[in-house]
Amino acid sequence: MTIAQELDSQEGICQDVIFPPGDLYSDEPPLESELHLEQIMLLLKCLKWLWRDRNDFYAAGNLTIYYSPRQRKSENFRGPDFFVVLGCERKTRKSWVVWEEDGKYPNVILEILSDSTANTDKDLKKTIYQDTFRTPDYFWFDPYTQEFAGFHLVDGEYQPLQASEQGYLWSHQLGLYLGVYEGLLRFFTRDRQLVPTPEETAEQVQQKAEQAEQKAEQAEQKAEQAEQKAEQAEQKAEQAEQKAEQAEQKAEQAEQKAERLAAKLRELNINPETI
């Protein structure tokens, strides 16, 4: 929503303005660029994949949040680029209507900066998210300049988050780090491991399968080599046994020859032991 729209909502709406029915899907303005869309989709994809077994959250991007105290969809509405609400039913919604969601506001909001929205994101929206939404974690990121900042609500005011050695910022609400990876904002686990997309997970599984296959092939090759060595050792043992048998045969032949010679000498009345 533009600043003009925000000011209109605060000052009142002309009676002849016709608003769309409240059951329409969010009609937030188009995103600044394809990169902005890619960034939003990437965060949504990663978080939903990481929390695929959870049913207690709602994550959306560029979706309208209605928060009028008078429960009117014609006033007090915002469309964060990315937000997460915790402790709610995980289901498809056309918009987030605070008074229809037990008064819940987002636990985490991220705005993607652009030349036309940066000042609003850093000033007006930050004030609304702090004072009205009371959103605990607020971040902004510029995919072109790589500007990245985060805030956590302390005693009703946003305090800047301190970056880790890797430049990551911790989200108390998500239990995850946010950090820049290959030019885009990504989630990281508590031990600084990148939260993958489903495609990256499949690729990792494929790589692990290939590695396992390679290890199996290597193990098979080693087994074959060991078998060959065993066969060679067996052949050497057989050869050694044959040589031993041959030596034994030669020894027997030599002994028999000596006995015959001794017998000859005795026939000649010669004692072979005295020779």
CSV table of C-alpha atoms in Angstrom, one decimal:
chain,number,residue,atom,x,y,z
A,1,MET,CA,0.0,0.0,0.0
A,2,THR,CA,1.3,3.5,-0.9
A,3,ILE,CA,1.8,6.3,1.6
A,4,ALA,CA,-1.2,8.1,0.1
A,5,GLN,CA,-3.4,5.1,0.7
A,6,GLU,CA,-2.2,5.0,4.3
A,7,LEU,CA,-2.9,8.6,4.9
A,8,ASP,CA,-6.4,8.2,3.3
A,9,SER,CA,-7.1,5.3,5.6
A,10,GLN,CA,-6.1,7.4,8.7
A,11,GLU,CA,-8.1,10.5,7.7
A,12,GLY,CA,-11.3,8.8,6.5
A,13,ILE,CA,-12.7,7.6,3.2
A,14,CYS,CA,-15.0,9.5,0.9
A,15,GLN,CA,-18.4,7.9,0.8
A,16,ASP,CA,-18.6,7.5,-2.9
A,17,VAL,CA,-15.5,5.4,-3.1
A,18,ILE,CA,-16.4,1.8,-3.9
A,19,PHE,CA,-14.3,-0.9,-2.3
A,20,PRO,CA,-14.0,-4.5,-3.6
A,21,PRO,CA,-15.9,-7.2,-1.6
A,22,GLY,CA,-14.0,-8.4,1.4
A,23,ASP,CA,-13.8,-12.0,0.2
A,24,LEU,CA,-11.6,-11.2,-2.8
A,25,TYR,CA,-8.0,-12.3,-2.7
A,26,SER,CA,-5.3,-9.9,-1.7
A,27,ASP,CA,-4.9,-7.3,-4.5
A,28,GLU,CA,-1.5,-5.9,-3.4
A,29,PRO,CA,0.4,-3.9,-6.0
A,30,PRO,CA,2.8,-5.7,-8.3
A,31,LEU,CA,6.3,-6.4,-6.9
A,32,GLU,CA,9.1,-4.1,-7.9
A,33,SER,CA,11.0,-6.7,-9.9
A,34,GLU,CA,11.4,-10.3,-10.7
A,35,LEU,CA,14.1,-10.5,-8.1
A,36,HIS,CA,11.7,-9.3,-5.4
A,37,LEU,CA,9.3,-12.1,-6.4
A,38,GLU,CA,12.1,-14.6,-6.4
A,39,GLN,CA,13.1,-13.6,-2.9
A,40,ILE,CA,9.6,-13.9,-1.5
A,41,MET,CA,9.0,-17.3,-3.1
A,42,LEU,CA,12.4,-18.5,-1.9
A,43,LEU,CA,11.6,-17.7,1.7
A,44,LEU,CA,8.2,-19.2,1.6
A,45,LYS,CA,9.4,-22.3,-0.1
A,46,CYS,CA,12.2,-22.9,2.4
A,47,LEU,CA,10.1,-22.2,5.5
A,48,LYS,CA,7.2,-24.3,4.4
A,49,TRP,CA,9.5,-27.2,3.5
A,50,LEU,CA,11.4,-26.9,6.8
A,51,TRP,CA,8.1,-26.9,8.7
A,52,ARG,CA,6.2,-29.3,6.5
A,53,ASP,CA,5.2,-31.4,9.5
A,54,ARG,CA,3.8,-28.4,11.4
A,55,ASN,CA,0.3,-27.1,11.3
A,56,ASP,CA,0.5,-24.2,13.7
A,57,PHE,CA,1.7,-21.3,11.5
A,58,TYR,CA,0.8,-19.2,8.5
A,59,ALA,CA,3.4,-17.7,6.1
A,60,ALA,CA,2.6,-15.5,3.2
A,61,GLY,CA,4.0,-12.9,0.8
A,62,ASN,CA,2.6,-9.6,-0.5
A,63,LEU,CA,-0.8,-10.4,1.1
A,64,THR,CA,-3.0,-7.8,2.7
A,65,ILE,CA,-3.3,-7.6,6.5
A,66,TYR,CA,-6.5,-5.9,7.6
A,67,TYR,CA,-6.3,-4.5,11.2
A,68,SER,CA,-9.0,-1.8,11.6
A,69,PRO,CA,-10.2,-1.4,15.2
A,70,ARG,CA,-13.7,-0.9,13.6
A,71,GLN,CA,-13.3,-4.1,11.7
A,72,ARG,CA,-13.6,-2.4,8.3
A,73,LYS,CA,-11.6,-3.6,5.3
A,74,SER,CA,-11.8,-0.1,3.8
A,75,GLU,CA,-9.3,1.2,6.4
A,76,ASN,CA,-6.1,0.3,8.2
A,77,PHE,CA,-4.6,-2.3,5.9
A,78,ARG,CA,-1.0,-3.2,5.0
A,79,GLY,CA,0.7,-5.7,2.7
A,80,PRO,CA,4.1,-6.8,4.0
A,81,ASP,CA,6.4,-8.5,1.5
A,82,PHE,CA,6.7,-11.5,3.7
A,83,PHE,CA,5.3,-12.4,7.1
A,84,VAL,CA,4.8,-15.3,9.5
A,85,VAL,CA,2.1,-15.8,12.1
A,86,LEU,CA,2.7,-18.4,14.8
A,87,GLY,CA,0.1,-20.3,16.8
A,88,CYS,CA,-2.6,-20.4,14.2
A,89,GLU,CA,-4.2,-22.8,11.9
A,90,ARG,CA,-2.2,-23.6,8.7
A,91,LYS,CA,-4.7,-23.1,5.9
A,92,THR,CA,-5.1,-21.1,2.7
A,93,ARG,CA,-6.3,-17.5,3.2
A,94,LYS,CA,-7.3,-14.8,0.8
A,95,SER,CA,-6.0,-12.2,3.2
A,96,TRP,CA,-5.1,-11.9,6.9
A,97,VAL,CA,-8.0,-10.3,8.9
A,98,VAL,CA,-6.8,-9.6,12.4
A,99,TRP,CA,-10.3,-9.5,14.0
A,100,GLU,CA,-11.1,-12.9,12.4
A,101,GLU,CA,-7.8,-14.4,13.6
A,102,ASP,CA,-8.3,-13.9,17.4
A,103,GLY,CA,-6.5,-10.6,17.2
A,104,LYS,CA,-3.3,-12.1,16.0
A,105,TYR,CA,-0.7,-10.0,14.2
A,106,PRO,CA,2.4,-11.3,12.5
A,107,ASN,CA,5.3,-12.6,14.7
A,108,VAL,CA,7.8,-11.9,11.9
A,109,ILE,CA,7.7,-9.4,9.1
A,110,LEU,CA,10.3,-8.8,6.3
A,111,GLU,CA,10.1,-6.0,3.8
A,112,ILE,CA,12.2,-6.1,0.6
A,113,LEU,CA,13.5,-2.7,-0.1
A,114,SER,CA,13.4,-0.8,-3.4
A,115,ASP,CA,14.0,2.8,-4.4
A,116,SER,CA,10.3,3.6,-4.2
A,117,THR,CA,9.6,1.9,-0.9
A,118,ALA,CA,12.8,2.1,1.2
A,119,ASN,CA,11.9,5.2,3.1
A,120,THR,CA,8.4,3.9,3.9
A,121,ASP,CA,9.8,0.5,5.0
A,122,LYS,CA,12.3,2.1,7.3
A,123,ASP,CA,10.1,4.8,8.8
A,124,LEU,CA,6.3,4.5,8.5
A,125,LYS,CA,6.0,0.8,8.3
A,126,LYS,CA,8.6,0.2,11.0
A,127,THR,CA,6.5,2.5,13.3
A,128,ILE,CA,3.3,0.7,12.4
A,129,TYR,CA,4.8,-2.7,13.0
A,130,GLN,CA,6.3,-1.6,16.3
A,131,ASP,CA,3.5,0.4,17.8
A,132,THR,CA,0.3,-1.2,16.3
A,133,PHE,CA,1.2,-4.7,15.2
A,134,ARG,CA,3.7,-5.2,18.0
A,135,THR,CA,5.5,-7.6,15.7
A,136,PRO,CA,8.4,-9.0,17.7
A,137,ASP,CA,10.8,-9.5,14.7
A,138,TYR,CA,11.2,-7.1,11.8
A,139,PHE,CA,13.7,-7.3,9.0
A,140,TRP,CA,14.4,-5.5,5.8
A,141,PHE,CA,16.6,-6.5,2.9
A,142,ASP,CA,17.6,-5.0,-0.5
A,143,PRO,CA,18.5,-7.7,-3.0
A,144,TYR,CA,20.3,-5.2,-5.2
A,145,THR,CA,22.5,-3.4,-2.6
A,146,GLN,CA,22.5,-6.3,-0.1
A,147,GLU,CA,21.5,-4.0,2.7
A,148,PHE,CA,20.2,-6.1,5.5
A,149,ALA,CA,18.9,-5.1,9.0
A,150,GLY,CA,16.8,-6.7,11.7
A,151,PHE,CA,15.1,-5.6,14.9
A,152,HIS,CA,13.6,-7.2,17.9
A,153,LEU,CA,10.9,-5.7,20.1
A,154,VAL,CA,12.2,-4.9,23.6
A,155,ASP,CA,10.0,-3.0,26.0
A,156,GLY,CA,7.8,-1.8,23.2
A,157,GLU,CA,10.6,-0.5,21.0
A,158,TYR,CA,12.6,-2.1,18.2
A,159,GLN,CA,16.2,-2.7,19.1
A,160,PRO,CA,18.8,-3.5,16.3
A,161,LEU,CA,19.9,-7.1,16.1
A,162,GLN,CA,23.6,-7.8,16.3
A,163,ALA,CA,25.0,-9.9,13.4
A,164,SER,CA,26.9,-13.1,14.0
A,165,GLU,CA,30.4,-13.7,12.7
A,166,GLN,CA,28.8,-14.9,9.4
A,167,GLY,CA,26.6,-11.8,9.2
A,168,TYR,CA,23.5,-13.6,10.1
A,169,LEU,CA,20.6,-12.2,12.2
A,170,TRP,CA,18.8,-14.3,14.7
A,171,SER,CA,15.0,-14.4,14.6
A,172,HIS,CA,13.7,-15.1,18.1
A,173,GLN,CA,10.3,-16.0,16.8
A,174,LEU,CA,11.4,-18.4,14.1
A,175,GLY,CA,14.3,-20.0,16.0
A,176,LEU,CA,16.3,-19.5,12.8
A,177,TYR,CA,19.0,-17.2,11.4
A,178,LEU,CA,18.5,-15.0,8.4
A,179,GLY,CA,21.5,-14.3,6.2
A,180,VAL,CA,22.6,-13.5,2.7
A,181,TYR,CA,23.6,-16.5,0.6
A,182,GLU,CA,24.4,-16.2,-3.1
A,183,GLY,CA,22.8,-12.7,-3.2
A,184,LEU,CA,19.5,-13.6,-1.7
A,185,LEU,CA,18.2,-13.9,1.9
A,186,ARG,CA,18.0,-17.4,3.3
A,187,PHE,CA,17.2,-19.2,6.5
A,188,PHE,CA,19.9,-20.9,8.5
A,189,THR,CA,19.5,-23.3,11.5
A,190,ARG,CA,20.8,-22.7,14.9
A,191,ASP,CA,24.1,-24.4,14.0
A,192,ARG,CA,24.4,-22.2,10.9
A,193,GLN,CA,23.3,-24.8,8.4
A,194,LEU,CA,21.5,-23.6,5.3
A,195,VAL,CA,17.8,-24.4,5.2
A,196,PRO,CA,17.4,-26.0,1.7
A,197,THR,CA,14.6,-25.8,-0.8
A,198,PRO,CA,12.8,-29.0,-1.7
A,199,GLU,CA,14.8,-29.0,-4.9
A,200,GLU,CA,18.1,-28.6,-3.0
A,201,THR,CA,17.0,-31.3,-0.6
A,202,ALA,CA,16.3,-33.6,-3.6
A,203,GLU,CA,19.7,-32.7,-5.1
A,204,GLN,CA,21.4,-33.5,-1.8
A,205,VAL,CA,19.6,-36.8,-1.6
A,206,GLN,CA,20.6,-37.5,-5.2
A,207,GLN,CA,24.2,-36.6,-4.4
A,208,LYS,CA,24.2,-38.8,-1.3
A,209,ALA,CA,22.8,-41.6,-3.3
A,210,GLU,CA,25.5,-41.2,-5.9
A,211,GLN,CA,28.1,-41.0,-3.2
A,212,ALA,CA,26.7,-44.2,-1.6
A,213,GLU,CA,26.7,-45.8,-5.0
A,214,GLN,CA,30.4,-44.8,-5.5
A,215,LYS,CA,31.3,-46.1,-2.1
A,216,ALA,CA,29.5,-49.3,-2.9
A,217,GLU,CA,31.4,-49.6,-6.2
A,218,GLN,CA,34.6,-48.9,-4.4
A,219,ALA,CA,33.8,-51.5,-1.7
A,220,GLU,CA,33.0,-53.9,-4.5
A,221,GLN,CA,36.3,-53.2,-6.2
A,222,LYS,CA,38.1,-53.6,-2.9
A,223,ALA,CA,36.3,-56.9,-2.3
A,224,GLU,CA,37.3,-58.1,-5.8
A,225,GLN,CA,40.9,-57.0,-5.2
A,226,ALA,CA,40.8,-58.8,-1.8
A,227,GLU,CA,39.4,-61.9,-3.5
A,228,GLN,CA,42.1,-61.7,-6.2
A,229,LYS,CA,44.7,-61.4,-3.5
A,230,ALA,CA,43.2,-64.4,-1.7
A,231,GLU,CA,43.2,-66.4,-4.9
A,232,GLN,CA,46.8,-65.4,-5.5
A,233,ALA,CA,47.7,-66.3,-1.9
A,234,GLU,CA,45.9,-69.7,-2.3
A,235,GLN,CA,47.8,-70.3,-5.6
A,236,LYS,CA,51.1,-69.5,-3.8
A,237,ALA,CA,50.2,-71.8,-1.0
A,238,GLU,CA,49.4,-74.5,-3.5
A,239,GLN,CA,52.7,-73.9,-5.2
A,240,ALA,CA,54.5,-74.0,-1.9
A,241,GLU,CA,52.7,-77.2,-1.1
A,242,GLN,CA,53.7,-78.7,-4.4
A,243,LYS,CA,57.3,-77.7,-3.8
A,244,ALA,CA,57.2,-79.2,-0.4
A,245,GLU,CA,55.8,-82.5,-1.9
A,246,GLN,CA,58.5,-82.4,-4.6
A,247,ALA,CA,61.1,-81.8,-1.9
A,248,GLU,CA,59.7,-84.7,0.1
A,249,GLN,CA,59.7,-86.9,-2.9
A,250,LYS,CA,63.3,-86.0,-3.6
A,251,ALA,CA,64.2,-86.7,0.0
A,252,GLU,CA,62.5,-90.1,-0.2
A,253,GLN,CA,64.3,-90.9,-3.5
A,254,ALA,CA,67.6,-89.9,-2.0
A,255,GLU,CA,66.9,-92.0,1.1
A,256,GLN,CA,66.0,-95.0,-1.1
A,257,LYS,CA,69.1,-94.5,-3.2
A,258,ALA,CA,71.2,-94.4,-0.1
A,259,GLU,CA,69.7,-97.6,1.2
A,260,ARG,CA,70.3,-99.3,-2.1
A,261,LEU,CA,73.9,-98.1,-2.0
A,262,ALA,CA,74.4,-99.3,1.5
A,263,ALA,CA,72.9,-102.7,0.6
A,264,LYS,CA,75.4,-103.0,-2.3
A,265,LEU,CA,78.3,-102.2,0.0
A,266,ARG,CA,77.2,-104.9,2.5
A,267,GLU,CA,77.1,-107.4,-0.4
A,268,LEU,CA,80.7,-106.5,-1.0
A,269,ASN,CA,81.4,-107.1,2.8
A,270,ILE,CA,81.9,-103.3,3.2
A,271,ASN,CA,80.3,-101.7,6.2
A,272,PRO,CA,78.7,-98.5,4.8
A,273,GLU,CA,78.9,-96.9,8.3
A,274,THR,CA,82.7,-97.0,8.2
A,275,ILE,CA,83.0,-95.2,4.9
